[in-house]
Amino acid sequence: MLAYIVRRLIQAVIVVIGVSLIVFLLIHLLPGGPARAALGARATKAEIQAFNVANGYNRSIPVQYGLYVWHLLHGNLGYSYHYNQSVLSLLETNLPKSALLVGLAYVLALVVGVPLGLYQAVRRNKIGDHAVTTVAFVAYAMPTFWAGMLLILAFAITLHVLPAEVPQNAATVGAILSDPRALVLPVVTLALVNFSIFSRFMRSSAIENLVQDYIRTARAKGISSTRVVFRHLLPNSVTPILTLIGLTLPIVLSGAIVVETVFNYPGMGYLLWTAALKQDYPVLMGFTLVIGVATVVGSLLADLLYAAVDPRVRYV
Amino acid sequence: MTADLLEVTDLRVDIPVRSGTVHAVGGVSFSLAPGETLGVVGESGSGKTMVAMSVMRLLPPGARIAGGSIKVLGTDITSMREKDVRRIRGRDIGMVFQDPMTSLNPLMTLGSQIAEPVRAHSGASKAEALARAEEVLGLVGMPRPAERLRNYPHELSGGLRQRAMIATALACSPKLLIADEPTTALDVTIQDQILALLDDLRARFDMGLLLITHDMGVIADRADRVAVMYAGQLVETGGVETIFNEMRHPYTQALLESIPGLQADRSRALYSIPGAPPDLTRPPAGCRFAARCRYAQERCIEEEPRLTADAGGHQFACHFPVDGRRAQHLVGVEVAVRGEARRPAGERTVEVAGEGTVEVAGSPDHVLSALGRGDGPEPTTAPGGRVLLRLENVVKEFPIRKGLLRRTVGSVKAVSGVSLSVGVGETFGLVGESGCGKTTLGRLMVGLLEPDSGTIEFDGVVAATQGVALKRHRKDVQLMFQDPYASLDPRMRVGSILREPLNAQKIGDKRQRTARIRQLLEEVGLPGRALGLYPHEFSGGQRQRIGLARALTVEPRLVVADEPVSALDVSIQSQILNLMWRLQTERELSYVLISHDLSVVRYLADRVGVMYLGKLVEVGPVTDVYEHSAHPYTAGLLEAVPIPDPAKRGTRVPKVRGELPSPANPPSGCRFRTRCPRAEEICAHEEPSLRPFGHLGHLAACHFPLVEPLAVGQGAGAEPGAASTVGTATADPSGSMSATGAGS
Amino acid sequence: MSEQVQVSGATSGGARAATLVGAAPPATTVLVGPTAEGGEVKPPGSSLRMFLSVFAENRLALVGAATIVAMVLFSFVGPVVYHTDQVHTHILTANLAPSAQHPLGTTNVGYDVLGRLMVGGQVSLEIGLGAALLSSLFGAGWGAFAGFFGKWADSVMMRIVDSIYAIPPLLLMLVMATIFSPTTFMFIIVVAFVSWLPTARLVRGESLSVRTREYIEAARGAGVTSVKVIFRHVIPNVMGTIVVQTTLQVANAILLLAALSYLGLGPPPPATSWGAMLNNGLNFLYDGYWWLIYPAGVAIVITVLAFNFVGDALRDAFDVRLQRH
């Protein structure tokens, strides 16, 4: 078990290095290179020249990468001239808000998707199964932003039951939570795609497990079918979902960017979007790196959790 | 007979599929009394498992009971509500399944799994249920049951898992125990232990035991009464003695004739039932066996025979019943066929017991070996005694990597210094339990693995492990696989599969290649049309024929057959064995036959090597090794094989205890000592080397052998000329014996 | 039926069966197969028919396939039949509700929405198909190589996949879209760059498992070279996965492009895509201009669903073809 954890950790570290290399590469791909990235689109040639010399960007690529990592390790993610703030401080204010959104969306998708998938597997090819399948397929096929628009149209504009936006200028998580109703639509929208992924996965996983011998053994014991489903089928089919949580993180974070723009939710995604439109490269690159690392850590945690739950993994 | 426990009447089970409805069980009736064992025997697809699952009302999704009644303790369960059936399952009926690896929930401890039915049926508290779990674990012979309660299934060995499975079934003291192929997934020594346990428990608790199996040996050994199923119907049922000795149904007769068995006459071709069972979506109108029956007549095709009973409760469904085992009018012909197949020059007339004179084609020694080999002085050596394949001290270990840096912390000692030789035209059998290294040895022989040390010589030349020479070696040595499903590429047509080795070896031009594969296909008994088909369009037996044809395309001199028939039904098995025999004699092939099935090896092999944990513990002519085993392990293995003859029942005394130790950490000294009944102090310290037992190259590595060894100096050296023949013991300079013959 | 008893049978197997039967006194009727001792085999050609019939049986798949064809016709042939001006703005005819002249109304700058759907469809389908093909080709090659050669190559190649996968695809696309100039080809590259990863992972896994199959061992045992093994055994056996994956990737690519366009970083005006149309529509969410919100969204959903249905059905059909019976 310990060896597994350590091995998985090392793998994660390698991937983090890989992510930093990719971001480093992207910075160099920018027209004008890192100087443009740091100084913004309006910087003059002379300014760029001066910046390059001052920051060692006239040196060899490996040295530059070393410097880049050195800065990162000292918490220097860059400085946004657009916001007149360091990227790190932007991160500190925006990250928690996005984490709240993403976390709630995951909880919702799991709470709804897992039981529905299980229900589908048990009632396979019955009308309920088909109904959920239809919903899941449509939810998956809907562009997230369009789903958000439809929800706003229905619940905010037509029915007036839920707000279409969180309180603007909500600087902190606390401020957002002051009106939890405003969170309903963004969270539901973001959860849609994952709901369909989880319910589909749970359905096929449970169907696969249903034909396993141990389920037959359980039935042969004469225990109730509820017990067969919840004591035997559920644990065996739900554990692989833990790794799926890690795998879907990039998808959900992509969704978060869109959802935040649709609902004017003042999180990382919204910030990134405006940064992209305004070519605020320090923010884009800094956040890309941080989100990449967060994804790696997320999948790592999911895998470790899986190892903790499944007794068989401990001996690998 | 009072059948108050279980009474099945005219049971029918249907399974709707894409192409219609499979009538998996078509009218089956039988009964079972307390304390009795009813063996249900049949090939795959015969519906025997469906019958068992019907009794539990646990048919797979889609399948349904279409008619008939199943009375458990007098109540018909077919019409019961699910809620009420549940009260019977686990409480009145316990069930043991085939594969202990998959039949237990991997995420639950044994304790909670065994306690589960107790709590469900008796309303016992958790602590009470666990106490009962511990008690039944003790009953099934689990060592240290209290500790095992907290174990997960993967922490136990296969045999112990099956014991845990039986404990689960027994937890509520059921009156009826259903065991569906309970030992098929286990090694023969473990099988014996589990069957003995089931038998003992049945007697002790006066349970009725419904034993479902494909193995006639198991039936003969353990059943009181037998029900023979074919294509969803009961074709014959009666007492075990009756079924084995006075059977009336041709299928029962044919089935028994197809089994090689440990007593089988090695001179005879096995009887094999031609063809395959009928498609049960459209079962034939008449007798379902008619299409494969050697006695079938017009009436059999038109009219379905009814199950009729004689006075002794012996029932059978046949228009032209046979009279017991007598099908001897065929024997002589079969000898002729088997003899004819090995057709060098010369003819000879041989006296066949009770059948007068039969013409046999073949050279004298072939005939000799065909009719009671092992009696003469010669048969253990291949004709001419030329060595084809020679292994000298071959070692193969697989590293076990662990921990952070994947450091090698140990190794699985798959093959630890094996020396043996295979002669031209000879069949060398390799037997042993799973994990003994026999498969690895086979892969080494064909060059798919490289030995860590030691040499492999083919036809006097050290076999290459790389480059062009390896490619040439591969032309001479081919592998035949166990699983007819996995060994053929599902996306290639049979034509391409057979052509591939020829292309790789650049043999012939396109036309010649096509001609050769057509001819081969014909030789293995498949129509030319097969060339255009994909593997999944064939039955298991047919695929095995294709596999054999593929191995033969490049005209190898040696075929290493790894469990070639163990995935097949008995009747198909004999078809393949006969085919292998015939092709061998037609082509002067040598075989290395790897099998866990001792009867198959005895039937086909000339010499046999017994492996245990990577070591060759005994080697020699088949008859010598089987009848005068020197090594306790060989004897134990043979003792554990159930014999398909009820008369032999109870005569076997199991000798090998426990289970195979880990090959990563084999015991010191003699590796078998931990399970050996004769082990003493010295066995732990000193590894026994092979020494001769007889003049025919019979060697065994044991300090306390079961038969007297030859005195030193009396071995190879004392037998002039013997050293040049295969399989004779030779003393190498260091004085230790090796099993290679042509070494000196 | 007695003509089937050929004592001088061509094959020894046939002769054997005949001898046996002939020698058995009661056997007047010979029921042993007339062709070969191995028994009957199915007529050829049933394999492809099975594949097609399983696919055709899935009604959703047929609907999906028809939808895809209809969408392609609508987008590429539609403008030939239904002429609209999608280049010049017409302020006078802006924001018109659906009418006989404009069946789906007009946008805020006077473009005909139906005609715009067609043009947007072209872009969405071109980029979707292009990106899916490119990503499958690259991903499958990458995965097959890593899976088959294993060891170091595998570790390095898969860590690269992990690293790219860790960055959310939309974010990566945002960054790339700000760097590169927005041409159709560039969008194909950008979308493919974030889409090849799952294919690579899948194909690697498949080739790893195919590599250990016995038929590969049999081929190697016969002396077939590694390269030939890859081309003759590994690739045909992972082909099903690749085809299915490509189909599903078209759907994903369309969705990704829609999201990118929605964020205003899609193909620049006057070109458009369904996502860009919705971006525009968002501004009029409160105005009740439903024709700016529903048609493009529905077009995306229908197209994506169609590709998903076809992909799922293909997967089933491939599975059945390999079934043991």
mmCIF file of C-alpha atoms in Angstrom, chain B residues 580-691:
data_model
loop_
_atom_site.group_PDB
_atom_site.id
_atom_site.type_symbol
_atom_site.label_atom_id
_atom_site.label_comp_id
_atom_site.label_asym_id
_atom_site.label_seq_id
_atom_site.Cartn_x
_atom_site.Cartn_y
_atom_site.Cartn_z
ATOM 1 C CA MET B 580 -3.303 -35.705 -32.733
ATOM 2 C CA TRP B 581 -2.435 -39.375 -32.674
ATOM 3 C CA ARG B 582 -3.201 -39.866 -36.323
ATOM 4 C CA LEU B 583 -1.266 -36.815 -37.478
ATOM 5 C CA GLN B 584 1.700 -37.850 -35.414
ATOM 6 C CA THR B 585 1.951 -41.215 -37.037
ATOM 7 C CA GLU B 586 1.384 -39.840 -40.509
ATOM 8 C CA ARG B 587 4.048 -37.204 -40.123
ATOM 9 C CA GLU B 588 6.646 -38.629 -37.754
ATOM 10 C CA LEU B 589 5.860 -35.792 -35.395
ATOM 11 C CA SER B 590 7.096 -35.509 -31.868
ATOM 12 C CA TYR B 591 4.825 -34.061 -29.234
ATOM 13 C CA VAL B 592 5.390 -32.507 -25.890
ATOM 14 C CA LEU B 593 2.003 -32.837 -24.282
ATOM 15 C CA ILE B 594 1.502 -30.512 -21.343
ATOM 16 C CA SER B 595 -1.539 -31.344 -19.290
ATOM 17 C CA HIS B 596 -2.921 -31.369 -15.793
ATOM 18 C CA ASP B 597 -5.036 -34.329 -16.853
ATOM 19 C CA LEU B 598 -3.136 -37.466 -16.004
ATOM 20 C CA SER B 599 -5.409 -39.720 -18.050
ATOM 21 C CA VAL B 600 -4.908 -37.713 -21.201
ATOM 22 C CA VAL B 601 -1.156 -37.890 -20.767
ATOM 23 C CA ARG B 602 -1.239 -41.570 -20.021
ATOM 24 C CA TYR B 603 -3.269 -42.185 -23.102
ATOM 25 C CA LEU B 604 -1.197 -40.207 -25.568
ATOM 26 C CA ALA B 605 2.328 -40.048 -24.176
ATOM 27 C CA ASP B 606 5.156 -42.540 -24.438
ATOM 28 C CA ARG B 607 7.149 -41.035 -21.651
ATOM 29 C CA VAL B 608 6.108 -38.672 -18.941
ATOM 30 C CA GLY B 609 7.750 -36.077 -16.734
ATOM 31 C CA VAL B 610 6.172 -35.038 -13.445
ATOM 32 C CA MET B 611 6.867 -31.479 -12.355
ATOM 33 C CA TYR B 612 6.531 -29.991 -8.932
ATOM 34 C CA LEU B 613 7.359 -26.351 -8.205
ATOM 35 C CA GLY B 614 9.763 -25.986 -11.091
ATOM 36 C CA LYS B 615 11.504 -29.296 -10.551
ATOM 37 C CA LEU B 616 11.228 -32.467 -12.528
ATOM 38 C CA VAL B 617 10.584 -34.970 -9.754
ATOM 39 C CA GLU B 618 10.006 -38.051 -11.800
ATOM 40 C CA VAL B 619 10.423 -39.039 -15.404
ATOM 41 C CA GLY B 620 10.171 -42.253 -17.342
ATOM 42 C CA PRO B 621 8.048 -44.460 -19.545
ATOM 43 C CA VAL B 622 4.374 -43.800 -18.946
ATOM 44 C CA THR B 623 3.504 -47.267 -17.747
ATOM 45 C CA ASP B 624 6.468 -47.391 -15.371
ATOM 46 C CA VAL B 625 5.777 -44.020 -13.875
ATOM 47 C CA TYR B 626 2.042 -44.635 -13.543
ATOM 48 C CA GLU B 627 2.176 -48.174 -12.278
ATOM 49 C CA HIS B 628 5.357 -48.141 -10.254
ATOM 50 C CA SER B 629 5.586 -44.529 -9.179
ATOM 51 C CA ALA B 630 8.730 -43.895 -7.227
ATOM 52 C CA HIS B 631 8.012 -40.345 -6.113
ATOM 53 C CA PRO B 632 5.336 -39.830 -3.451
ATOM 54 C CA TYR B 633 4.084 -36.811 -5.367
ATOM 55 C CA THR B 634 3.452 -38.815 -8.507
ATOM 56 C CA ALA B 635 1.695 -41.430 -6.476
ATOM 57 C CA GLY B 636 -0.337 -38.785 -4.707
ATOM 58 C CA LEU B 637 -1.379 -37.164 -7.955
ATOM 59 C CA LEU B 638 -2.455 -40.477 -9.420
ATOM 60 C CA GLU B 639 -4.268 -41.377 -6.250
ATOM 61 C CA ALA B 640 -6.244 -38.135 -6.427
ATOM 62 C CA VAL B 641 -7.631 -38.714 -9.901
ATOM 63 C CA PRO B 642 -11.196 -39.963 -9.671
ATOM 64 C CA ILE B 643 -11.636 -43.096 -11.737
ATOM 65 C CA PRO B 644 -14.744 -43.419 -13.867
ATOM 66 C CA ASP B 645 -15.597 -46.781 -12.380
ATOM 67 C CA PRO B 646 -17.807 -47.094 -9.303
ATOM 68 C CA ALA B 647 -16.135 -50.364 -8.406
ATOM 69 C CA LYS B 648 -12.932 -48.481 -7.625
ATOM 70 C CA ARG B 649 -14.759 -46.257 -5.212
ATOM 71 C CA GLY B 650 -13.289 -45.765 -1.802
ATOM 72 C CA THR B 651 -10.134 -47.617 -2.710
ATOM 73 C CA ARG B 652 -8.148 -44.466 -3.122
ATOM 74 C CA VAL B 653 -6.392 -43.026 -0.105
ATOM 75 C CA PRO B 654 -5.504 -39.374 -0.576
ATOM 76 C CA LYS B 655 -1.850 -38.848 0.195
ATOM 77 C CA VAL B 656 -1.024 -35.289 -0.744
ATOM 78 C CA ARG B 657 -2.109 -32.786 1.860
ATOM 79 C CA GLY B 658 -2.521 -29.056 1.676
ATOM 80 C CA GLU B 659 -1.820 -26.820 -1.266
ATOM 81 C CA LEU B 660 1.072 -25.814 -3.455
ATOM 82 C CA PRO B 661 3.509 -23.460 -1.653
ATOM 83 C CA SER B 662 4.410 -20.211 -3.344
ATOM 84 C CA PRO B 663 6.849 -20.744 -6.221
ATOM 85 C CA ALA B 664 8.467 -17.461 -5.194
ATOM 86 C CA ASN B 665 9.636 -19.052 -1.990
ATOM 87 C CA PRO B 666 9.929 -22.806 -2.475
ATOM 88 C CA PRO B 667 10.726 -25.017 0.523
ATOM 89 C CA SER B 668 14.352 -25.894 1.142
ATOM 90 C CA GLY B 669 15.699 -29.294 0.261
ATOM 91 C CA CYS B 670 13.046 -31.350 -1.439
ATOM 92 C CA ARG B 671 10.397 -28.887 -2.578
ATOM 93 C CA PHE B 672 7.641 -31.420 -2.017
ATOM 94 C CA ARG B 673 8.487 -32.136 1.597
ATOM 95 C CA THR B 674 5.842 -29.785 3.045
ATOM 96 C CA ARG B 675 3.089 -31.927 1.579
ATOM 97 C CA CYS B 676 4.817 -35.273 1.616
ATOM 98 C CA PRO B 677 3.620 -38.110 3.854
ATOM 99 C CA ARG B 678 7.100 -39.628 3.931
ATOM 100 C CA ALA B 679 9.138 -36.524 4.600
ATOM 101 C CA GLU B 680 11.884 -36.712 7.202
ATOM 102 C CA GLU B 681 14.630 -34.514 8.551
ATOM 103 C CA ILE B 682 16.974 -34.975 5.622
ATOM 104 C CA CYS B 683 14.356 -33.815 3.093
ATOM 105 C CA ALA B 684 14.576 -30.300 4.479
ATOM 106 C CA HIS B 685 18.355 -30.127 4.226
ATOM 107 C CA GLU B 686 19.345 -32.008 1.183
ATOM 108 C CA GLU B 687 17.816 -31.754 -2.214
ATOM 109 C CA PRO B 688 17.345 -35.213 -3.689
ATOM 110 C CA SER B 689 18.764 -35.727 -7.159
ATOM 111 C CA LEU B 690 17.280 -37.890 -9.851
ATOM 112 C CA ARG B 691 18.265 -41.526 -9.637
#
